[in-house]
Amino acid sequence: MAEGILILAATPIGDPRDAAPRLAQELLAADIIAAEDTRRLRRLLDALGVEPSAKVVSYHEHNEASRSAELVDTVARGGRVVVVTDAGMPSVSDPGYRVVAEAVARDLRITCVPGPSAVLMALAVSGLPVDRFCFEGFLSRKAGERSRQVAALADERRTMVYFEAPHRLADMLAALAEGFGGDRKAAVCRELTKTYEEVKRGGLAELAEWAVEHARGEITIVVAGAPAVAATVDDSLPWVLELVEQGTRLKDAVGQVAQQTGLSKKKLYDAALAARHP
């Protein structure tokens, strides 16, 4: 029996010309295509000039839990299952995680067709640092929970990427401005790769005001990380003493903290000795 395979296939985030050549090949070779929206899949197939013979089934947030087992069973029997969502890579803020988890649990083969990414494109055009970043997806719709999420990220040093619906964008940006500061740099990227693509850059407070009238289409937000705060000996001393209490030699504890903070080993060592033997 042929080895089955689960294929996560990235689809264009706007312009169908961005589709990887391999996407059409995998759609043609599939036994089952699981699509977040079968109507959007039909439009994509028309744009690619592809008429697959595969069985097409819906696979979205409302049936993901129940349908994943069916898809994995097909892979286990030697079938080729291709999962596509409306745009971008399945399982990244889209259906796909559950079927991957089940396939992993059963030690089945999994691969993907790489392709367009709103996260990476937004980072690239944002003008903000991209050497380190994190993807935070959608913040909570509930104001209280959203505020707690923002507060937990207030000291995040990496550039952050979010998704948001246009009708919630102004409130979301206002919450970020309150939690991070209105001057924190950000970029709102809308309709990426589409006719009305736009990137609006500025401080969070400014962008929140702009979004009241201009939030339309698919939205990706990139926010600068928190600025670095210089470490001091007084602030870092409790860390050294805690490591010593846990059994680390004083010299090793000082070396570890100095490496993390950039502080002088001698100053940390002298401060630790003074604190332990006042």
C-alpha positions as semicolon CSV with decimal commas, in nm:
position;residue;x (nm);y (nm);z (nm)
1;M;0,000;0,000;0,000
2;A;0,128;0,348;-0,087
3;E;0,230;0,572;0,202
4;G;-0,033;0,834;0,276
5;I;0,051;1,197;0,330
6;L;-0,110;1,506;0,479
7;I;-0,023;1,822;0,287
8;L;-0,081;2,169;0,427
9;A;-0,095;2,393;0,122
10;A;-0,045;2,768;0,146
11;T;-0,278;2,970;-0,075
12;P;-0,243;3,330;-0,200
13;I;-0,336;3,603;0,048
14;G;-0,478;3,814;-0,232
15;D;-0,324;3,794;-0,576
16;P;-0,371;3,441;-0,724
17;R;-0,052;3,489;-0,926
18;D;0,140;3,440;-0,601
19;A;0,043;3,074;-0,586
20;A;0,340;2,837;-0,585
21;P;0,355;2,617;-0,899
22;R;0,351;2,314;-0,672
23;L;0,011;2,413;-0,531
24;A;-0,164;2,326;-0,859
25;Q;0,028;1,999;-0,880
26;E;-0,075;1,892;-0,531
27;L;-0,437;1,987;-0,587
28;L;-0,440;1,772;-0,900
29;A;-0,280;1,476;-0,724
30;A;-0,498;1,486;-0,412
31;D;-0,748;1,221;-0,312
32;I;-0,924;1,462;-0,077
33;I;-0,908;1,841;-0,063
34;A;-1,022;1,984;0,270
35;A;-1,110;2,350;0,222
36;E;-1,206;2,616;0,476
37;D;-1,450;2,759;0,221
38;T;-1,532;2,540;-0,079
39;R;-1,658;2,839;-0,278
40;R;-1,329;3,022;-0,238
41;L;-1,149;2,703;-0,334
42;R;-1,355;2,692;-0,654
43;R;-1,248;3,046;-0,741
44;L;-0,883;2,959;-0,673
45;L;-0,906;2,647;-0,890
46;D;-1,053;2,855;-1,172
47;A;-0,772;3,112;-1,137
48;L;-0,511;2,835;-1,149
49;G;-0,680;2,657;-1,438
50;V;-0,701;2,337;-1,234
51;E;-0,981;2,079;-1,238
52;P;-0,893;1,818;-0,973
53;S;-1,058;1,479;-0,948
54;A;-1,032;1,479;-0,568
55;K;-1,325;1,469;-0,332
56;V;-1,373;1,820;-0,186
57;V;-1,491;1,852;0,174
58;S;-1,539;2,152;0,401
59;Y;-1,294;2,193;0,687
60;H;-1,354;2,496;0,907
61;E;-1,362;2,601;1,272
62;H;-1,708;2,454;1,326
63;N;-1,632;2,102;1,203
64;E;-1,253;2,085;1,246
65;A;-1,269;1,862;1,555
66;S;-1,502;1,604;1,400
67;R;-1,358;1,604;1,047
68;S;-0,990;1,574;1,146
69;A;-1,026;1,205;1,233
70;E;-1,182;1,134;0,892
71;L;-0,896;1,307;0,712
72;V;-0,631;1,130;0,916
73;D;-0,799;0,795;0,853
74;T;-0,767;0,864;0,480
75;V;-0,395;0,933;0,520
76;A;-0,355;0,615;0,726
77;R;-0,512;0,418;0,439
78;G;-0,253;0,559;0,196
79;G;-0,443;0,862;0,069
80;R;-0,317;1,210;-0,021
81;V;-0,505;1,476;0,176
82;V;-0,451;1,843;0,089
83;V;-0,569;2,104;0,342
84;V;-0,623;2,462;0,224
85;T;-0,768;2,767;0,397
86;D;-0,900;3,093;0,259
87;A;-0,553;3,250;0,254
88;G;-0,206;3,170;0,379
89;M;-0,083;2,861;0,563
90;P;-0,332;2,623;0,728
91;S;-0,303;2,600;1,110
92;V;-0,164;2,956;1,144
93;S;-0,471;3,136;1,285
94;D;-0,672;2,905;1,057
95;P;-0,802;2,547;1,074
96;G;-0,534;2,281;1,051
97;Y;-0,381;2,234;1,394
98;R;-0,608;1,949;1,500
99;V;-0,553;1,739;1,189
100;V;-0,177;1,787;1,220
101;A;-0,184;1,690;1,588
102;E;-0,380;1,372;1,509
103;A;-0,150;1,282;1,222
104;V;0,154;1,333;1,447
105;A;-0,003;1,113;1,715
106;R;-0,042;0,835;1,460
107;D;0,309;0,885;1,319
108;L;0,185;0,971;0,970
109;R;0,373;1,170;0,709
110;I;0,310;1,545;0,698
111;T;0,448;1,812;0,469
112;C;0,346;2,151;0,334
113;V;0,347;2,360;0,019
114;P;0,511;2,687;0,125
115;G;0,371;3,008;-0,005
116;P;0,243;3,359;0,069
117;S;0,233;3,476;0,431
118;A;0,060;3,789;0,558
119;V;0,277;3,776;0,871
120;L;0,609;3,777;0,686
121;M;0,499;4,026;0,422
122;A;0,371;4,270;0,686
123;L;0,698;4,240;0,876
124;A;0,899;4,301;0,559
125;V;0,716;4,621;0,464
126;S;0,657;4,757;0,816
127;G;0,991;4,931;0,850
128;L;1,021;4,789;1,204
129;P;1,299;4,556;1,329
130;V;1,257;4,201;1,198
131;D;1,559;4,025;1,352
132;R;1,337;3,892;1,633
133;F;0,958;3,878;1,622
134;C;0,658;3,691;1,762
135;F;0,313;3,624;1,620
136;E;0,025;3,695;1,860
137;G;-0,270;3,629;1,628
138;F;-0,602;3,782;1,733
139;L;-0,641;3,952;2,069
140;S;-0,956;3,874;2,268
141;R;-1,278;4,044;2,162
142;K;-1,360;4,104;2,531
143;A;-1,217;4,432;2,657
144;G;-1,109;4,301;2,998
145;E;-0,930;3,994;2,865
146;R;-0,775;4,199;2,584
147;S;-0,634;4,446;2,838
148;R;-0,480;4,159;3,035
149;Q;-0,324;4,017;2,719
150;V;-0,177;4,356;2,629
151;A;-0,043;4,408;2,982
152;A;0,134;4,071;2,965
153;L;0,314;4,185;2,649
154;A;0,406;4,535;2,763
155;D;0,771;4,439;2,818
156;E;0,802;4,216;2,509
157;R;1,121;4,317;2,331
158;R;1,048;4,141;2,003
159;T;0,846;4,299;1,721
160;M;0,488;4,170;1,747
161;V;0,248;4,077;1,468
162;Y;-0,131;4,065;1,510
163;F;-0,438;3,998;1,300
164;E;-0,760;4,191;1,351
165;A;-1,101;4,233;1,192
166;P;-1,157;4,581;1,046
167;H;-1,458;4,662;1,266
168;R;-1,251;4,595;1,580
169;L;-0,926;4,756;1,464
170;A;-0,975;5,100;1,624
171;D;-1,057;4,950;1,965
172;M;-0,770;4,705;1,940
173;L;-0,518;4,977;1,853
174;A;-0,653;5,196;2,134
175;A;-0,599;4,908;2,378
176;L;-0,241;4,866;2,252
177;A;-0,180;5,241;2,284
178;E;-0,304;5,234;2,643
179;G;-0,093;4,933;2,735
180;F;0,223;5,006;2,534
181;G;0,211;5,385;2,511
182;G;0,061;5,596;2,233
183;D;0,401;5,672;2,080
184;R;0,499;5,306;2,031
185;K;0,572;5,262;1,659
186;A;0,348;5,035;1,455
187;A;0,229;4,964;1,101
188;V;-0,120;4,868;0,989
189;C;-0,105;4,665;0,669
190;R;-0,432;4,619;0,485
191;E;-0,530;4,431;0,169
192;L;-0,177;4,298;0,116
193;T;-0,111;4,199;-0,249
194;K;-0,457;4,323;-0,347
195;T;-0,565;4,624;-0,555
196;Y;-0,605;4,859;-0,258
197;E;-0,298;4,750;-0,063
198;E;-0,198;5,009;0,194
199;V;0,056;5,033;0,477
200;K;-0,007;5,303;0,736
201;R;0,281;5,368;0,975
202;G;0,291;5,577;1,291
203;G;0,240;5,574;1,667
204;L;-0,034;5,352;1,814
205;A;-0,248;5,646;1,928
206;E;-0,229;5,809;1,585
207;L;-0,315;5,480;1,413
208;A;-0,610;5,420;1,647
209;E;-0,759;5,754;1,539
210;W;-0,692;5,679;1,172
211;A;-0,857;5,336;1,199
212;V;-1,194;5,481;1,299
213;E;-1,253;5,592;0,939
214;H;-1,008;5,383;0,737
215;A;-1,027;5,024;0,866
216;R;-1,127;4,809;0,569
217;G;-1,029;4,472;0,426
218;E;-0,786;4,213;0,561
219;I;-0,572;4,362;0,837
220;T;-0,227;4,271;0,974
221;I;-0,069;4,487;1,244
222;V;0,303;4,506;1,325
223;V;0,407;4,667;1,654
224;A;0,758;4,756;1,769
225;G;0,887;4,576;2,076
226;A;0,946;4,747;2,408
227;P;1,261;4,958;2,421
228;A;1,559;4,812;2,604
229;V;1,599;4,916;2,966
230;A;1,955;4,925;3,091
231;A;2,016;4,679;3,376
232;T;2,167;4,800;3,703
233;V;2,365;4,618;3,970
234;D;2,094;4,688;4,230
235;D;1,822;4,547;4,005
236;S;2,026;4,238;3,914
237;L;2,163;4,156;4,259
238;P;1,848;3,964;4,374
239;W;1,888;3,739;4,070
240;V;2,245;3,655;4,172
241;L;2,144;3,585;4,533
242;E;1,852;3,368;4,421
243;L;2,084;3,154;4,208
244;V;2,320;3,116;4,504
245;E;2,031;3,009;4,728
246;Q;1,942;2,746;4,469
247;G;2,290;2,598;4,497
248;T;2,486;2,780;4,226
249;R;2,840;2,887;4,322
250;L;2,866;3,264;4,368
251;K;3,125;3,296;4,093
252;D;2,907;3,101;3,849
253;A;2,593;3,295;3,946
254;V;2,773;3,625;3,888
255;G;2,901;3,505;3,552
256;Q;2,554;3,394;3,441
257;V;2,386;3,722;3,536
258;A;2,669;3,932;3,391
259;Q;2,636;3,750;3,059
260;Q;2,261;3,813;3,048
261;T;2,273;4,178;3,154
262;G;2,609;4,301;3,025
263;L;2,704;4,422;3,373
264;S;3,056;4,403;3,517
265;K;3,133;4,072;3,688
266;K;3,347;4,250;3,947
267;K;3,074;4,497;4,043
268;L;2,817;4,219;4,071
269;Y;3,056;4,003;4,273
270;D;3,146;4,286;4,512
271;A;2,777;4,374;4,558
272;A;2,688;4,011;4,625
273;L;2,965;3,977;4,886
274;A;2,852;4,296;5,058
275;A;2,493;4,173;5,064
276;R;2,587;3,834;5,206
277;H;2,832;3,971;5,461
278;P;2,708;4,317;5,560
